[in-house]
Short mmCIF file of C-alpha atoms in Angstrom, two decimals:
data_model
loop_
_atom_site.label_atom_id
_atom_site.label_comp_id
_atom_site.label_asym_id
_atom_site.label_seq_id
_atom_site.Cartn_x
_atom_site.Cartn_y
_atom_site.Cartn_z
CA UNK P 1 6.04 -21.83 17.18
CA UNK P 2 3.35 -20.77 14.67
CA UNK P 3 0.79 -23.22 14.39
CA UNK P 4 -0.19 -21.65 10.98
CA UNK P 5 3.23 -21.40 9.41
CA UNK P 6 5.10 -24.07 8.27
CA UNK P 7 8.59 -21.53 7.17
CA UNK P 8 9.86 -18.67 5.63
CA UNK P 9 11.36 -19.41 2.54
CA UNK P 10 13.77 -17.26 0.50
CA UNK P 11 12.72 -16.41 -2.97
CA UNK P 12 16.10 -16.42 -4.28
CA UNK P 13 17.65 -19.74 -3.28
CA UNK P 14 14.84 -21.34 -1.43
CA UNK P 15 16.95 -21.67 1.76
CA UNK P 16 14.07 -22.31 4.70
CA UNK P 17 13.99 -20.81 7.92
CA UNK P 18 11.91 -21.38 11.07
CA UNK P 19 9.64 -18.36 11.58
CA UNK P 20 11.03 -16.26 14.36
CA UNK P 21 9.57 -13.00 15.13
CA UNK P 22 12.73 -11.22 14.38
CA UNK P 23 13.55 -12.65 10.90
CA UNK P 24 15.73 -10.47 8.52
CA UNK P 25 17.01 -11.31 4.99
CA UNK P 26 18.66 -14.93 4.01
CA UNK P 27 22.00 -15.24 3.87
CA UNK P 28 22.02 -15.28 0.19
CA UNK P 29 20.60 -11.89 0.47
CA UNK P 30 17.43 -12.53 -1.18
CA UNK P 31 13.86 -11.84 0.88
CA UNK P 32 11.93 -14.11 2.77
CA UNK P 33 8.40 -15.70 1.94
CA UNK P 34 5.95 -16.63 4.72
CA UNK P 35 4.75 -20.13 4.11
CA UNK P 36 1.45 -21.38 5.34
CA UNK P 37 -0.14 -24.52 6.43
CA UNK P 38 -3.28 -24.02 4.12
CA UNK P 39 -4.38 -27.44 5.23
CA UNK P 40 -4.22 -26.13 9.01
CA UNK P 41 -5.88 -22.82 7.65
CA UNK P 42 -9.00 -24.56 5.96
CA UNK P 43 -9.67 -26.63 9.96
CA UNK P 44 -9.50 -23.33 11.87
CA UNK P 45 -11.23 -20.39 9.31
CA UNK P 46 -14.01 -20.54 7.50
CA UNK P 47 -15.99 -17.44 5.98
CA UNK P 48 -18.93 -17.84 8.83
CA UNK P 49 -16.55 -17.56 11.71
CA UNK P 50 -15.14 -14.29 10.28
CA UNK P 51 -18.80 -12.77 10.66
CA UNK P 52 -18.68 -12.34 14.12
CA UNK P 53 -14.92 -10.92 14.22
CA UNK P 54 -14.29 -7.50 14.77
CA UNK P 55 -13.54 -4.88 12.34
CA UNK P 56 -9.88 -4.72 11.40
CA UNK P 57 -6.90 -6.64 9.81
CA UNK P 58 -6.62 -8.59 12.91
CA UNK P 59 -9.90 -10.43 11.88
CA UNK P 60 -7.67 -12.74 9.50
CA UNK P 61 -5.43 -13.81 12.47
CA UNK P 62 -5.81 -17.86 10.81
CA UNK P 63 -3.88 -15.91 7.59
CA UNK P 64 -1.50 -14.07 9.59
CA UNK P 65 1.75 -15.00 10.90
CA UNK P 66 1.46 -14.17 14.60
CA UNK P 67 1.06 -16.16 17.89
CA UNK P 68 -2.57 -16.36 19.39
CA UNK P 69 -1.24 -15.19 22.45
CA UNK P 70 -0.08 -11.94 20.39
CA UNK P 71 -3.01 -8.97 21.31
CA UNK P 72 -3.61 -6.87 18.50
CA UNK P 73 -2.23 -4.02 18.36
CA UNK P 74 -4.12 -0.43 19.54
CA UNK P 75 -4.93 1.63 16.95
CA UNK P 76 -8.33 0.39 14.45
CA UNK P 77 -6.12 -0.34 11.55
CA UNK P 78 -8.15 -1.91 8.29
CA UNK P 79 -11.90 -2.59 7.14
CA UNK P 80 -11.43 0.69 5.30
CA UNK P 81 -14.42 1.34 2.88
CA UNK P 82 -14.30 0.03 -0.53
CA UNK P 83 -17.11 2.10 -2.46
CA UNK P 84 -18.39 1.01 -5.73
CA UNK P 85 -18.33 4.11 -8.23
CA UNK P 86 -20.47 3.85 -10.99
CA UNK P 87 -20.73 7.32 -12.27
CA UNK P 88 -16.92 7.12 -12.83
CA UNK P 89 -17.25 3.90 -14.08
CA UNK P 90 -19.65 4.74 -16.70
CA UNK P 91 -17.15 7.92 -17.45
CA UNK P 92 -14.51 5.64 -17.83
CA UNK P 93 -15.88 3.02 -19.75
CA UNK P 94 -16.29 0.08 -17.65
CA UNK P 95 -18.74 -2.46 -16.28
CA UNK P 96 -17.71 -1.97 -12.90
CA UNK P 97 -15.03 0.02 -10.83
CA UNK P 98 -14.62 -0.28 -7.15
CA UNK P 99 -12.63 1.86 -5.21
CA UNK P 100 -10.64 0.95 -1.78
CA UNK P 101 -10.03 3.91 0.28
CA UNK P 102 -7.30 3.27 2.34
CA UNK P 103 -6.33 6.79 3.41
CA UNK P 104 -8.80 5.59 6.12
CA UNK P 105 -6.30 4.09 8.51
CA UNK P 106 -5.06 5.30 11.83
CA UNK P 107 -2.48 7.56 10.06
CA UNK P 108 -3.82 7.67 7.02
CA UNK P 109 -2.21 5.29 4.33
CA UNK P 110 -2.48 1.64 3.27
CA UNK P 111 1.09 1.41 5.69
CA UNK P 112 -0.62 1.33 8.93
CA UNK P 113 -1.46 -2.19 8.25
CA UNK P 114 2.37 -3.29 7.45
CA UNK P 115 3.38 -1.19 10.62
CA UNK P 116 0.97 -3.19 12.44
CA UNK P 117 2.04 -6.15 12.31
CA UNK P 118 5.74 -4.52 12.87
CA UNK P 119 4.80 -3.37 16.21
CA UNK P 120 2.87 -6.96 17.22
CA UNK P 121 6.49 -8.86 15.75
CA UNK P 122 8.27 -6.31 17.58
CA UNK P 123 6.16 -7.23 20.67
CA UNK P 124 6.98 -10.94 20.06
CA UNK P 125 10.47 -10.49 20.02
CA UNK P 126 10.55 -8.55 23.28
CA UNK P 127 11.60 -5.36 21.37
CA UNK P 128 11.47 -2.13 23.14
CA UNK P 129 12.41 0.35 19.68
CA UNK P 130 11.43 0.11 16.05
CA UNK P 131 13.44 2.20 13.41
CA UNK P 132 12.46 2.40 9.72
CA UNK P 133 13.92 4.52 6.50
CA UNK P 134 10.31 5.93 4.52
CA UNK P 135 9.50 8.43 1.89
CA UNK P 136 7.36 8.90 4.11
CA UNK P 137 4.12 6.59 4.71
CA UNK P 138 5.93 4.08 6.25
CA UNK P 139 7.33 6.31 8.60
CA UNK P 140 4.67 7.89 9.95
CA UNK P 141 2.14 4.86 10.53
CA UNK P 142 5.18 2.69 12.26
CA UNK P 143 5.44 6.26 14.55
CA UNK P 144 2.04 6.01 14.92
CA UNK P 145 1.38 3.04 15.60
CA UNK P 146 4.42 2.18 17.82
CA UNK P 147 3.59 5.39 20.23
CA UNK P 148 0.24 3.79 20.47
CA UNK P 149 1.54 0.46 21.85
CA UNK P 150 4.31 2.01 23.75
CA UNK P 151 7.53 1.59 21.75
CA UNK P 152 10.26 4.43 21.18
CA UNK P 153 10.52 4.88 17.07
CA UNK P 154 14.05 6.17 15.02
CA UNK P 155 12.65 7.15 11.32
CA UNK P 156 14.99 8.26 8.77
CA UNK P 157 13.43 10.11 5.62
CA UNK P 158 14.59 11.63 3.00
CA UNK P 159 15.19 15.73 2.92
CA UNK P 160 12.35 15.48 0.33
CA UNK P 161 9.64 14.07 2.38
CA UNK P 162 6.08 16.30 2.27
CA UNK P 163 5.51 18.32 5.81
CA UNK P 164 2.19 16.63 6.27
CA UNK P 165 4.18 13.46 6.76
CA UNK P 166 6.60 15.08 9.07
CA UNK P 167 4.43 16.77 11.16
CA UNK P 168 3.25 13.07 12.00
CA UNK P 169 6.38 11.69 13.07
CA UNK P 170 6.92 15.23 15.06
CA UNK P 171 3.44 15.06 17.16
CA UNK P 172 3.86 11.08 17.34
CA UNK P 173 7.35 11.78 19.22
CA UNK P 174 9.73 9.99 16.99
CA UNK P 175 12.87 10.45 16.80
CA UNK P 176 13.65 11.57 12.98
CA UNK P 177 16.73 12.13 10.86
CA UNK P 178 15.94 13.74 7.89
CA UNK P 179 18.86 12.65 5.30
CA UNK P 180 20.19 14.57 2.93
CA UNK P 181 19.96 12.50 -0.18
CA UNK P 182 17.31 10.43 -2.00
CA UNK P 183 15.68 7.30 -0.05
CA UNK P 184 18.76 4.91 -1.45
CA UNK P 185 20.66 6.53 0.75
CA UNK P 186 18.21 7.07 3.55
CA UNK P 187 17.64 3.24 3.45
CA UNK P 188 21.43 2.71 3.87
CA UNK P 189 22.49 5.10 7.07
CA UNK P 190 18.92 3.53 8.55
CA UNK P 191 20.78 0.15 7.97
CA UNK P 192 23.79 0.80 9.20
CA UNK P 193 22.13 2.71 12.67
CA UNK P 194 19.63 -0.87 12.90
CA UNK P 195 22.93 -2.86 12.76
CA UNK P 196 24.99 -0.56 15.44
CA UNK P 197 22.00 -0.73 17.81
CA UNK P 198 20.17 -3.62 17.44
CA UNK P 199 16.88 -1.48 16.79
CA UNK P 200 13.83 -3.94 15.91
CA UNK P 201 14.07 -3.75 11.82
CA UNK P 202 10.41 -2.39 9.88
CA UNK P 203 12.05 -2.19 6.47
CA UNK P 204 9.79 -3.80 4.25
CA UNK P 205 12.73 -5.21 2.29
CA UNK P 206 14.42 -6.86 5.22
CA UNK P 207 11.57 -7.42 7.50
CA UNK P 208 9.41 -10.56 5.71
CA UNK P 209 6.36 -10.14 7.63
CA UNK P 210 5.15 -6.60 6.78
CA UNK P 211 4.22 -7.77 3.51
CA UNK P 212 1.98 -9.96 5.12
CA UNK P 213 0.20 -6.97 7.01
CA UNK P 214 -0.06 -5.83 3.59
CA UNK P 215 -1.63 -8.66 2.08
CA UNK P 216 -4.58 -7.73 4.36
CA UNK P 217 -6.16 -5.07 2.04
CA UNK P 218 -6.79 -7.63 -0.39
CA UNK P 219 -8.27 -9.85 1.73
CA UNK P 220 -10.49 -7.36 3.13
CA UNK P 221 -11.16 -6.57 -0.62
CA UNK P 222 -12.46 -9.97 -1.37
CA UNK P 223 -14.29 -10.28 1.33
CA UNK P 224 -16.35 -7.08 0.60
CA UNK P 225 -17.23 -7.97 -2.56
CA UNK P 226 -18.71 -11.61 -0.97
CA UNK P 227 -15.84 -13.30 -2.31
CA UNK P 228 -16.42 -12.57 -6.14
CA UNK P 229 -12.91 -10.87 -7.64
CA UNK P 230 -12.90 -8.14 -9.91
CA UNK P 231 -11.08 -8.88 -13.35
CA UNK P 232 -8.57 -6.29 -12.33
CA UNK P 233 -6.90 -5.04 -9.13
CA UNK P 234 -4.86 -1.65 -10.02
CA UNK P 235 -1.94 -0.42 -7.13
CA UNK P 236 0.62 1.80 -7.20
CA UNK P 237 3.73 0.90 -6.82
CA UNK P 238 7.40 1.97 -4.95
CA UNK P 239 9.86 -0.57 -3.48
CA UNK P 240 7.52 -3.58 -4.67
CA UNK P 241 6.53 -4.66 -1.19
CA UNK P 242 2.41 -3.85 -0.96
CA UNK P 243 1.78 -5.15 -4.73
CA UNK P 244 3.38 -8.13 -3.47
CA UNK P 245 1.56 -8.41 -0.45
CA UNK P 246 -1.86 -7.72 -2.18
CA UNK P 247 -0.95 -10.84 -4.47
CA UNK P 248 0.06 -13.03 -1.79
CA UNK P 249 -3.39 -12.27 0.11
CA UNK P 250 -5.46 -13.18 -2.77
CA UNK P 251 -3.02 -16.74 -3.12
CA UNK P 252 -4.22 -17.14 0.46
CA UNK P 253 -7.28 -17.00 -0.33
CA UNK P 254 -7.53 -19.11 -3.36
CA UNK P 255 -5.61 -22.07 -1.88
CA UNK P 256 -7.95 -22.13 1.19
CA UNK P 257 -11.20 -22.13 -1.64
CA UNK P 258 -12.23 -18.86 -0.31
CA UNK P 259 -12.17 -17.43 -3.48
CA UNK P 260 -12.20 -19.23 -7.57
CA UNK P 261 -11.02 -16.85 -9.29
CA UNK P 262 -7.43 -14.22 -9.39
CA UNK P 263 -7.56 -11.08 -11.19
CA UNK P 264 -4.79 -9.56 -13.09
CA UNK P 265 -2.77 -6.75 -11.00
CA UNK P 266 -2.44 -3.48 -12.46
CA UNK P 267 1.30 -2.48 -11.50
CA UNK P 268 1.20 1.35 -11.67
CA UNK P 269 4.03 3.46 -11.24
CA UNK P 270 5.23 6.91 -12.13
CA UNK P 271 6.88 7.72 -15.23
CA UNK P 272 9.71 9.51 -13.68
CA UNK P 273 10.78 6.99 -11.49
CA UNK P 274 9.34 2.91 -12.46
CA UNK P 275 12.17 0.48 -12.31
CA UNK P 276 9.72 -2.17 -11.64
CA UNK P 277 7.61 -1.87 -14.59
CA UNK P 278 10.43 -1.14 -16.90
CA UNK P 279 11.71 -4.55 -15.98
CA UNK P 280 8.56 -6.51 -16.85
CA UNK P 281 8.27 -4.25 -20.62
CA UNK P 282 11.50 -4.89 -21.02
CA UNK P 283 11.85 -8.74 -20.14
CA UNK P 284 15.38 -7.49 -18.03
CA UNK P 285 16.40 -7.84 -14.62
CA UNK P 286 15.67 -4.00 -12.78
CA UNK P 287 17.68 -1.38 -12.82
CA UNK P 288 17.98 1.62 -10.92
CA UNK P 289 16.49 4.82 -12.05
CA UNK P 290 16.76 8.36 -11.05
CA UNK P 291 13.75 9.78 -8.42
CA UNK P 292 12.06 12.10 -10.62
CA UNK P 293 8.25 12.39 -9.02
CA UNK P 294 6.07 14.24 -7.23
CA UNK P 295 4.49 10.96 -5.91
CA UNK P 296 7.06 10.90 -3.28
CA UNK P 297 5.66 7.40 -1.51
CA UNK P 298 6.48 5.47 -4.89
CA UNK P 299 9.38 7.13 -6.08
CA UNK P 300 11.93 4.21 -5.18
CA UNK P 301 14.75 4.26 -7.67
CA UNK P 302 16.27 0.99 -5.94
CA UNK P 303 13.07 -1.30 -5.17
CA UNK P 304 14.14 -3.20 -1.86
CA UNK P 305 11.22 -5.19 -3.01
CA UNK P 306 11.49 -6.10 -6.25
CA UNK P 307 12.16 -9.91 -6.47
CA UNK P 308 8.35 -10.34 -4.64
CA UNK P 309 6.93 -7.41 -7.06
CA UNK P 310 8.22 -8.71 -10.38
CA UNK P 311 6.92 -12.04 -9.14
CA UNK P 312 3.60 -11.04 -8.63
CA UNK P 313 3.15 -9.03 -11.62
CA UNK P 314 4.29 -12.00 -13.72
CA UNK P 315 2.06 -14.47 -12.04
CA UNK P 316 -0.62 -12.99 -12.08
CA UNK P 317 -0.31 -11.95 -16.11
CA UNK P 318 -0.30 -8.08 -14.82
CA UNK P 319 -0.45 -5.14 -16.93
CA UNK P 320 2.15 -2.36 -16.18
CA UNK P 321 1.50 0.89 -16.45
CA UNK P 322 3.66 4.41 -16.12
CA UNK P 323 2.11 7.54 -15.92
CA UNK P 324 2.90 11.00 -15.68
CA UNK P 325 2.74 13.74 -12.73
CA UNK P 326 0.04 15.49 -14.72
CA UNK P 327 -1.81 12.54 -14.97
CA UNK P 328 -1.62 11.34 -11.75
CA UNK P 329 -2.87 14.65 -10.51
CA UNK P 330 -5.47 14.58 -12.72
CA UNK P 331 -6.60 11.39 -11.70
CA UNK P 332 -6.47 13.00 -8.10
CA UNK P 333 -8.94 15.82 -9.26
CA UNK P 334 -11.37 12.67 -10.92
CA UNK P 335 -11.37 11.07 -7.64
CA UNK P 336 -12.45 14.13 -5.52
CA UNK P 337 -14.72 15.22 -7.97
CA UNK P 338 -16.77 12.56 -9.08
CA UNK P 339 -15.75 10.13 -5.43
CA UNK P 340 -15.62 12.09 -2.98
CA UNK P 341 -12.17 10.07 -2.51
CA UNK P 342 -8.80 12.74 -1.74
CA UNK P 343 -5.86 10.64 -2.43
CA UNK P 344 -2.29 11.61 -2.28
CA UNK P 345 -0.45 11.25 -5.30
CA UNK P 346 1.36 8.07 -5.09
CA UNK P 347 -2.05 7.50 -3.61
CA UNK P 348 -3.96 7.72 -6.90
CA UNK P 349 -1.65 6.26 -9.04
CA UNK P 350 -3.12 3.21 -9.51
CA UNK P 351 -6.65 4.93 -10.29
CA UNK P 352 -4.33 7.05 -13.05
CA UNK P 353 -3.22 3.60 -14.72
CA UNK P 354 -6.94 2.82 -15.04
CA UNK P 355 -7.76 5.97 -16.86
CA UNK P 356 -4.77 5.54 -19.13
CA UNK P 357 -5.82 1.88 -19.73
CA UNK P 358 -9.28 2.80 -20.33
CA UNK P 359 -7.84 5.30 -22.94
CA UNK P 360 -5.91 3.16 -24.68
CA UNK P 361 -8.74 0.73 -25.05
CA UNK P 362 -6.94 -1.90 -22.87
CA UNK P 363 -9.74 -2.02 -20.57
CA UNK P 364 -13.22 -1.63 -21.91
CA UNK P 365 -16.99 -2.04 -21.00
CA UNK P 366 -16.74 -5.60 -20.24
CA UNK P 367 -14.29 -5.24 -17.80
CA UNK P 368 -14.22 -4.91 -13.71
CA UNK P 369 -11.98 -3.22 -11.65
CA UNK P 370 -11.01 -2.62 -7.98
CA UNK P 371 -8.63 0.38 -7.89
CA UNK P 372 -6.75 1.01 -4.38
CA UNK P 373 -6.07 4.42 -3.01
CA UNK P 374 -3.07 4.30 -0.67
CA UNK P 375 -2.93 7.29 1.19
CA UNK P 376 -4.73 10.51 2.08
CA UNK P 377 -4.48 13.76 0.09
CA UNK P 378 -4.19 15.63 3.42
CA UNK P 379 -0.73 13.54 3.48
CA UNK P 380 0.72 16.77 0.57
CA UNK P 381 -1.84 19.59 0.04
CA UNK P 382 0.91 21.58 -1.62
CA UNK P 383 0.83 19.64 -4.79
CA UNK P 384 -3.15 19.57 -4.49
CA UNK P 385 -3.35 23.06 -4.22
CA UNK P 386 -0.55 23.57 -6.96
CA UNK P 387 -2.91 21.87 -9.50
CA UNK P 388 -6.27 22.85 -8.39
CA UNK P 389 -5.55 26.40 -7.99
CA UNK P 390 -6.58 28.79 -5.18
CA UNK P 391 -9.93 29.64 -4.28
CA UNK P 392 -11.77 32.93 -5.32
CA UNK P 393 -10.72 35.67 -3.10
CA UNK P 394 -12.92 38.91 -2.87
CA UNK P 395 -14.43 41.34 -0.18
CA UNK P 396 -17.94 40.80 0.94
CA UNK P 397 -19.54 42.47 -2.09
CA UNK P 398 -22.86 40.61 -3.70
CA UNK P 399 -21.88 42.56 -6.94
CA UNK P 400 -18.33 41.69 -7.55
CA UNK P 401 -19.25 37.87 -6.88
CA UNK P 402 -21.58 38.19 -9.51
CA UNK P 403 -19.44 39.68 -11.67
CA UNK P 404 -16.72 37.01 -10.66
CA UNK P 405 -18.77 33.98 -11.73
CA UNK P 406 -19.62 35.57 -14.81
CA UNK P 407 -16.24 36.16 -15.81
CA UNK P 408 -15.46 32.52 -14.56
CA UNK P 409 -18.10 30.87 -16.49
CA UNK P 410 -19.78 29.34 -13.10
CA UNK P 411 -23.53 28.95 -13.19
CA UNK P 412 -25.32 28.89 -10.12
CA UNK P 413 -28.04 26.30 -11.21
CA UNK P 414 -27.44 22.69 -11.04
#
């Protein structure tokens, strides 16, 4: 029994459950909620006690729904660096912009800290194999992670998914079916093998507590920033599951007092594939929509997630916002240039939303923002290399690199 956790609770027809480590959907179908004892919370954490914790996610352990007995798990996943930027602020127009780098983790995306937890529920429930369906992300930090603590893996991706992302699940020794099809249908023959075998489930859509891994990036946000929020948080978003979590984590924290204040989530999502945000414009339920990005983590047609994601967006008075493949790359190019930061393209989506805000004159000089990057550039170097261009190729000849720059237009003075 969780001492911290009073239930999980469906969002659909608010059916309660006790909290078992190997929870699935409710029998209405809808997805579970993690309920807290905040009261219980408030006794056993306070923001002077966390000073003394290690380093990653596991430091919230009073906010997370795992036994005490539970170790954490192997690999240093979380307490990745949240730099403030304020020569792309200034470019941009706004008071202040932070941005959370979170192509830091173990295998290199925001996921780690949803596969995480996975592998210590898996561990709870006795569970010797995890399976998962990904675009990728997912994939690779529950391969990751789960080789780390000893557990056998079965990831199904789509045909689709970048190499970089394979050639993780390859050297992390998972087994992987690449499915011919887009993720809908990866998701479903991943379902179908979890039921035949009884595999331990880390779909984010059927498995309630990875969004509470999740939920730890905006903890760790607010806790950086000494417990002052930004008026904004922008995140891209896929099946709906992390902007959930990241609004969930800052709930946490206001209903313990740990922080006054909740900013407004930017919901960003490609304009090629954003049923989520096309739902909140339009006031409708969600619809499905074709997969037509290059940001292959976020392009979900069929959000498993999106009951928690419309929730959160509407809650917390969020601003949606779709932008193109060329913007998102650009906004991939404005990040390396002027941050240092190499996200991968679902990666930067969120910091793309910002530009286009800032554009449009929705956000302005009075305004603060945290912008998350999700995952590493390293992730898909094709489509980095398809926008940036190749570098300048010539023999070793002093002369005809002079006469290169020239024709390039590249001083050589700062």
């Amino acid at each position: 029994m969780l001492k911290n956790v009073k239930c999980a609770r469906c969002v659909k027809c608010g059916k309660e459950y006790e909290a078992t480590a190997n929870l699935t959907n409710c029998s209405c179908g809808g997805i579970l909620d993690i309920i807290y004892d905040y009261d219980y919370i408030k006794k056993n954490l306070t923001k002077e006690t966390l000073k003394s914790r290690p380093n990653t996610m596991w430091r919230y352990r009073e906010l997370l729904p795992v036994e005490e007995t539970t170790p954490d798990t192997p690999l240093r996943v979380g307490w990745s660096p949240l730099y403030e930027e304020p020569r792309l602020a200034k470019q941009l127009g706004l008071k202040k912009l932070w941005v959370k780098d979170d192509g830091q983790n173990p295998t290199a995306s925001l996921k780690d800290r949803a596969s995480a937890m996975a592998v210590a529920k898996a561990g709870e429930a006795g569970a010797k194999i995890i399976a998962c369906s990904s675009t990728g992300n997912a994939a690779s930090s529950l391969a990751g992670n789960a080789a780390a603590a000893g557990l056998k893996t079965f990831i199904f991706v789509p045909e689709r998914a970048p190499k970089g992302k394979v050639a993780q699940l390859m050297t992390f020794g998972a087994n992987v079916i690449s499915v011919k099809g887009n993720y809908e249908e990866t998701f479903e023959l991943s379902k179908k093998a979890i039921d035949k075998w009884g595999w331990y489930n880390r779909n984010a859509a059927i498995n309630p507590y990875l969004s509470e891994g999740k939920k730890t990036v905006s903890i760790e946000i607010a806790e950086q920033l000494d417990w002052k929020m930004p008026d904004y948080l922008a995140i891209s978003v896929g099946d709906g599951c992390t902007i959930a979590g990241v609004w969930k984590g800052l709930k946490d924290l206001y209903a313990i007092g740990f922080i006054d204040k909740l900013p407004r989530l930017i919901s960003a999502q490609a304009e090629g594939c954003h049923p989520i945000n096309r739902a909140i414009a339009e006031n409708k339920p969600w619809e499905p929509m074709e997969e037509n990005t290059l940001a292959d983590s976020i392009a979900v047609g069929v959000p498993r997630n999106a009951d928690k994601a419309l929730m959160a967006i509407r809650e917390s008075n969020g601003i949606v916002v779709n932008v193109t493949d060329e913007e998102i790359m650009a906004a991939q190019k404005l990040l390396g240039t002027t941050c240092g930061v190499f996200g991968e393209p679902a990666g930067v989506t969120g910091t793309a939303a910002v530009k286009k805000l800032c554009e449009q004159g929705v956000l302005g000089a009075n305004d603060t923002v945290v912008s998350v990057v999700t995952g590493n550039g390293l992730k898909d170097v094709a489509n980095a290399i398809k926008f940036c261009g190749e570098p300048m190729s010539l023999p070793n000849d002093l002369d005809l690199l002079v006469e290169e720059f020239a024709k390039r237009g590249i001083k050589t003075e700062a």
